[in-house]
Short mmCIF file of C-alpha atoms and ligand atoms in Angstrom, two decimals:
data_model
loop_
_atom_site.label_atom_id
_atom_site.label_comp_id
_atom_site.label_asym_id
_atom_site.label_seq_id
_atom_site.Cartn_x
_atom_site.Cartn_y
_atom_site.Cartn_z
CA MET A 1 106.28 120.71 108.69
CA GLN A 2 109.99 120.34 108.57
CA VAL A 3 112.12 123.44 109.16
CA LEU A 4 115.54 123.24 107.50
CA LYS A 5 118.57 125.30 107.99
CA THR A 6 120.65 124.04 105.11
CA GLY A 7 120.32 123.51 101.28
CA ALA A 8 121.77 120.15 101.91
CA GLU A 9 118.84 119.00 104.09
CA TRP A 10 116.56 120.08 101.30
CA GLN A 11 118.51 118.26 98.64
CA LYS A 12 117.65 114.86 100.28
CA ILE A 13 113.95 115.58 100.29
CA TRP A 14 114.08 117.05 96.86
CA LEU A 15 115.89 113.84 95.36
CA GLN A 16 113.01 111.75 97.04
CA SER A 17 110.35 114.07 95.64
CA LEU A 18 111.85 113.89 92.20
CA GLN A 19 111.56 110.00 92.24
CA SER A 20 107.96 110.24 93.25
CA GLN A 21 107.44 112.92 90.58
CA LYS A 22 106.18 115.51 93.18
CA ILE A 23 105.56 118.98 92.01
CA ILE A 24 107.23 121.60 94.03
CA GLY A 25 105.81 125.25 94.74
CA PHE A 26 107.91 127.84 96.41
CA VAL A 27 107.13 130.97 98.26
CA PRO A 28 110.05 133.07 99.15
CA THR A 29 109.65 135.64 101.94
CA MET A 30 111.47 137.85 104.42
CA GLY A 31 109.15 136.78 107.16
CA ALA A 32 106.77 138.93 109.26
CA LEU A 33 104.09 136.89 107.65
CA HIS A 34 100.69 138.34 106.91
CA GLU A 35 97.41 137.24 104.98
CA GLY A 36 99.14 138.36 101.89
CA HIS A 37 101.82 135.71 102.16
CA LEU A 38 99.19 133.27 103.28
CA ASP A 39 97.47 133.84 99.98
CA LEU A 40 100.57 132.94 98.03
CA ILE A 41 100.95 129.96 100.11
CA ARG A 42 97.34 128.75 99.58
CA ASN A 43 97.86 129.33 95.70
CA SER A 44 100.96 127.25 96.02
CA LYS A 45 99.23 124.35 97.80
CA LYS A 46 96.28 124.35 95.39
CA SER A 47 98.58 123.47 92.36
CA ASN A 48 101.64 121.69 93.91
CA ASP A 49 102.39 118.58 95.99
CA ILE A 50 104.77 120.16 98.20
CA THR A 51 105.01 123.62 99.27
CA VAL A 52 108.33 125.18 100.49
CA VAL A 53 108.38 128.61 102.25
CA SER A 54 111.71 130.40 102.84
CA ILE A 55 112.16 133.20 105.47
CA PHE A 56 115.31 135.17 104.87
CA VAL A 57 115.81 138.85 105.35
CA ASN A 58 118.21 139.39 102.44
CA PRO A 59 120.66 142.05 103.42
CA ILE A 60 121.87 142.79 99.98
CA GLN A 61 118.46 144.17 98.68
CA PHE A 62 118.36 146.91 101.31
CA ASN A 63 119.63 150.23 100.17
CA ASN A 64 119.13 151.76 103.39
CA GLN A 65 120.87 150.22 106.66
CA GLU A 66 118.09 151.63 108.94
CA ASP A 67 115.35 149.86 107.05
CA PHE A 68 117.39 146.61 107.17
CA ASP A 69 117.89 147.04 111.01
CA ASN A 70 114.40 147.71 111.63
CA TYR A 71 112.87 145.09 109.48
CA PRO A 72 110.30 143.13 111.69
CA SER A 73 111.46 139.58 112.71
CA LEU A 74 108.81 137.32 114.15
CA ILE A 75 110.04 133.84 113.58
CA LYS A 76 108.12 132.22 116.43
CA GLU A 77 104.80 133.65 115.20
CA ASP A 78 105.72 133.02 111.50
CA LEU A 79 106.37 129.17 112.16
CA ALA A 80 103.06 129.04 113.90
CA LEU A 81 101.31 130.41 111.07
CA LEU A 82 102.99 128.12 108.54
CA GLU A 83 102.29 125.25 110.64
CA LYS A 84 98.50 126.12 110.63
CA GLU A 85 98.72 126.35 106.87
CA ASN A 86 100.06 122.97 106.44
CA VAL A 87 103.18 124.07 104.71
CA ASP A 88 105.50 121.06 104.02
CA VAL A 89 108.90 122.68 104.42
CA VAL A 90 110.18 125.89 105.85
CA TYR A 91 113.81 126.98 104.62
CA LEU A 92 115.53 129.20 107.18
CA PRO A 93 118.90 129.75 106.12
CA ASP A 94 121.31 131.90 108.29
CA PRO A 95 122.93 134.95 106.60
CA GLN A 96 126.62 133.41 106.98
CA SER A 97 125.47 130.11 104.88
CA MET A 98 123.57 132.19 102.28
CA TYR A 99 126.43 134.57 101.98
CA PRO A 100 129.85 133.06 103.17
CA GLU A 101 131.35 136.12 101.35
CA LYS A 102 129.58 139.29 99.85
CA PRO A 103 128.65 138.42 96.25
CA VAL A 104 130.97 140.04 93.56
CA LEU A 105 128.06 139.51 91.12
CA SER A 106 125.69 142.30 90.56
CA MET A 107 122.51 142.18 88.30
CA HIS A 108 121.15 144.95 85.93
CA PHE A 109 117.85 144.94 84.44
CA GLY A 110 118.22 147.78 81.99
CA ASP A 111 115.05 149.84 81.23
CA LEU A 112 112.98 147.81 83.77
CA GLU A 113 114.79 149.31 86.66
CA SER A 114 115.50 152.80 85.29
CA VAL A 115 112.28 154.00 87.10
CA LEU A 116 110.29 153.84 90.27
CA GLU A 117 111.81 151.33 92.78
CA GLY A 118 114.92 150.87 90.60
CA ALA A 119 115.46 154.62 90.60
CA PHE A 120 114.74 155.38 94.23
CA ARG A 121 116.50 152.15 95.64
CA PRO A 122 119.85 151.73 93.81
CA GLY A 123 121.06 148.17 93.87
CA HIS A 124 117.62 146.85 95.14
CA PHE A 125 116.95 144.74 92.24
CA SER A 126 120.36 143.43 91.90
CA GLY A 127 120.15 142.11 95.55
CA VAL A 128 116.53 140.75 94.73
CA GLY A 129 117.65 139.09 91.65
CA ILE A 130 120.72 137.42 93.50
CA ILE A 131 118.73 136.05 96.20
CA VAL A 132 115.94 134.74 94.22
CA SER A 133 118.54 133.02 91.76
CA LYS A 134 120.22 131.50 94.78
CA LEU A 135 116.83 130.33 96.25
CA PHE A 136 115.62 128.84 92.87
CA ASN A 137 118.96 127.01 92.60
CA ILE A 138 118.55 125.64 95.97
CA ILE A 139 115.04 124.63 95.99
CA ARG A 140 114.64 124.06 92.16
CA PRO A 141 110.81 124.60 92.23
CA HIS A 142 108.45 124.01 89.48
CA GLN A 143 106.30 127.27 90.46
CA ALA A 144 107.26 130.30 92.62
CA PHE A 145 104.65 132.86 93.95
CA PHE A 146 105.10 136.56 94.18
CA GLY A 147 102.67 139.29 95.26
CA GLN A 148 101.39 141.81 92.83
CA LYS A 149 102.00 144.65 95.18
CA ASP A 150 105.63 144.38 94.19
CA LEU A 151 104.81 144.79 90.63
CA GLN A 152 108.11 145.84 89.28
CA GLN A 153 109.72 142.93 91.32
CA VAL A 154 107.58 140.49 89.52
CA ALA A 155 108.64 142.20 86.14
CA VAL A 156 112.28 141.90 87.00
CA ILE A 157 111.99 138.24 88.20
CA LYS A 158 110.00 137.21 85.17
CA ARG A 159 112.75 138.77 82.96
CA MET A 160 115.51 137.19 84.97
CA VAL A 161 113.78 133.69 84.62
CA LYS A 162 113.59 134.24 80.94
CA ASP A 163 117.24 135.40 80.48
CA LEU A 164 118.68 132.81 82.72
CA SER A 165 116.43 129.93 81.69
CA PHE A 166 115.29 129.10 85.01
CA GLN A 167 112.71 126.09 84.79
CA THR A 168 110.37 127.81 87.47
CA GLU A 169 107.06 129.15 86.33
CA ILE A 170 106.30 132.60 88.09
CA ILE A 171 102.88 132.96 89.47
CA THR A 172 101.56 136.43 90.41
CA VAL A 173 98.98 136.81 93.19
CA PRO A 174 96.60 139.84 93.60
CA THR A 175 97.52 142.22 96.30
CA ARG A 176 95.64 141.54 99.63
CA ARG A 177 94.27 144.51 101.33
CA GLU A 178 92.95 145.61 104.90
CA GLU A 179 89.13 146.36 104.80
CA ASP A 180 89.93 150.10 104.54
CA GLY A 181 92.11 149.41 101.32
CA LEU A 182 95.57 149.50 102.78
CA ALA A 183 97.88 146.96 101.14
CA LEU A 184 99.25 144.38 103.45
CA SER A 185 102.89 144.79 104.05
CA SER A 186 105.23 143.45 106.80
CA ARG A 187 106.26 147.23 107.13
CA ASN A 188 102.79 148.16 108.32
CA LEU A 189 103.54 146.49 111.63
CA ARG A 190 105.86 149.61 112.27
CA LEU A 191 103.28 152.23 111.64
CA SER A 192 102.01 154.25 114.56
CA LYS A 193 98.18 154.84 115.02
CA GLU A 194 98.55 158.31 113.30
CA GLU A 195 100.85 156.95 110.62
CA ARG A 196 98.43 154.05 109.98
CA ASP A 197 95.52 156.66 109.43
CA ALA A 198 97.63 158.62 107.13
CA SER A 199 98.83 155.61 105.26
CA LEU A 200 95.40 155.43 103.62
CA ILE A 201 96.55 158.31 101.32
CA LEU A 202 98.23 155.78 98.98
CA ILE A 203 95.09 153.57 98.04
CA GLU A 204 92.65 156.78 98.28
CA SER A 205 95.17 158.64 95.65
CA LEU A 206 95.32 155.44 93.50
CA ASN A 207 91.53 155.15 93.44
CA LEU A 208 91.07 158.83 92.80
CA ALA A 209 93.63 158.98 89.99
CA LYS A 210 92.01 155.99 88.34
CA ASN A 211 88.52 157.35 88.45
CA GLU A 212 89.72 160.79 86.99
CA LEU A 213 91.71 158.98 84.31
CA LEU A 214 88.81 156.68 83.27
CA ALA A 215 86.46 159.84 83.30
CA GLY A 216 88.90 161.29 80.61
CA LYS A 217 91.15 163.51 82.70
CA ASP A 218 94.66 164.23 81.55
CA TRP A 219 97.18 162.35 83.40
CA LEU A 220 99.55 165.22 84.07
CA ALA A 221 96.54 167.18 85.63
CA VAL A 222 95.64 164.09 87.64
CA ARG A 223 99.22 163.70 88.97
CA ASN A 224 99.40 167.46 89.93
CA GLN A 225 96.12 167.01 91.96
CA ILE A 226 97.66 163.89 93.73
CA GLN A 227 100.92 165.62 94.42
CA GLN A 228 99.04 168.50 96.16
CA LYS A 229 97.10 165.75 98.32
CA PHE A 230 100.37 164.38 99.52
CA GLU A 231 101.80 167.92 100.13
CA ASP A 232 98.78 168.48 102.40
CA GLU A 233 99.51 165.31 104.41
CA PRO A 234 102.15 166.17 106.91
CA LEU A 235 103.15 162.55 107.74
CA ALA A 236 103.58 161.68 104.04
CA ASN A 237 106.55 162.33 101.93
CA LEU A 238 105.75 161.13 98.14
CA GLU A 239 108.70 159.53 96.24
CA TYR A 240 106.69 158.84 93.03
CA PHE A 241 103.26 158.53 91.61
CA GLU A 242 103.54 157.34 88.04
CA LEU A 243 101.40 155.86 85.12
CA ILE A 244 103.36 152.92 83.51
CA ASN A 245 103.10 150.27 80.98
CA PRO A 246 103.29 147.06 83.04
CA ASP A 247 104.85 144.99 80.25
CA ASN A 248 108.04 147.14 80.02
CA PHE A 249 107.74 149.37 82.99
CA GLN A 250 108.07 152.39 80.98
CA VAL A 251 106.54 155.61 82.37
CA ILE A 252 103.50 156.85 80.10
CA GLU A 253 101.53 160.06 79.99
CA SER A 254 98.18 158.70 78.87
CA ILE A 255 96.28 155.42 79.24
CA ALA A 256 95.85 155.41 75.37
CA GLN A 257 99.60 154.99 75.19
CA SER A 258 99.71 151.29 75.82
CA LYS A 259 97.60 148.20 75.87
CA ALA A 260 97.56 147.92 79.65
CA SER A 261 98.58 150.52 82.37
CA SER A 262 98.91 150.65 86.04
CA ILE A 263 99.54 153.52 88.47
CA CYS A 264 102.36 153.05 91.03
CA VAL A 265 103.02 154.85 94.19
CA ALA A 266 105.74 154.90 96.67
CA SER A 267 105.74 157.33 99.71
CA TYR A 268 107.28 157.52 103.26
CA ILE A 269 104.62 157.73 106.00
CA GLY A 270 106.78 158.97 108.84
CA ASN A 271 109.93 156.83 108.57
CA ILE A 272 108.10 153.84 106.91
CA ARG A 273 108.33 153.59 103.06
CA LEU A 274 105.26 152.07 101.74
CA ILE A 275 104.44 151.20 97.91
CA ASP A 276 101.11 150.16 96.09
CA ASN A 277 99.80 150.08 92.68
CA LEU A 278 96.54 149.69 90.78
CA PRO A 279 95.71 148.30 87.32
CA ILE A 280 93.62 150.73 85.03
CA ILE A 281 91.18 148.56 83.22
CA PRO A 282 89.38 150.77 80.64
O1 LIG B 1 109.27 140.33 98.14
C1 LIG B 1 110.04 139.97 99.02
O2 LIG B 1 109.66 139.62 100.27
C2 LIG B 1 111.53 139.75 98.74
O3 LIG B 1 111.91 140.80 97.94
C3 LIG B 1 112.02 138.40 98.25
C4 LIG B 1 111.27 138.14 96.92
C5 LIG B 1 111.55 137.44 99.17
C6 LIG B 1 113.50 138.30 98.12
O4 LIG B 1 114.17 138.59 99.26
#
């Protein structure tokens, strides 16, 4: 496994891989790796000759300084995990080389970001769009792998790839969960025992809402029921619980309103902000 600090080092390997017609898979991460990341890597390894993983905690996608300052960093453990997965290349740029100057560019994703994460985290998707563009320009992968847990991020990136004609295919990998249903996230590492127990309210609410919807209950009544559930949990502070059309990320009020639908949730559990989502398949 090669650990690279600069795009120039990768450029040499990329040129050789081009000559030998190797297909490149890419998994961008912010580190603190868990089984969810490993699923992305395993998927990449299945369909690519070379798998590149980047680890970079991207400062410009955090709208909250405290969240950035406390984002877990476990480089030694991450490298050991990647080595075990037989990853070919790890790209570990430092912030100064990635952003010699604060970018003047900003990205806007119109209606795709007017709700949910886009509404609650102003500037977040601009930061994601800029770093993913930079990484795609440096790595030039054939395929890139993203987790379905960040459903709106996937929609934004797919649209960016289309609008900017990136030659990278975006592959979405299902959310990996703990046995009790909690979606894996690097932020889970920061939950106390009590918060970890309370965090189950996200998946329990998603499952409950899905079952009620499929049983024919009206969405607004379901949402009220769930909001009450969150109010009753002292460690939780709900930001949103919405039914959306995953094709355009517009909020809907009935599953009959679009071909596909998903329920998305974001809530603080103590000081930790968690998100999750569940597709509704009638
Ligand atoms: O999903 C993430 O971990 C990040 O948003 C990403 C895609 C690595 C960009 O920093």
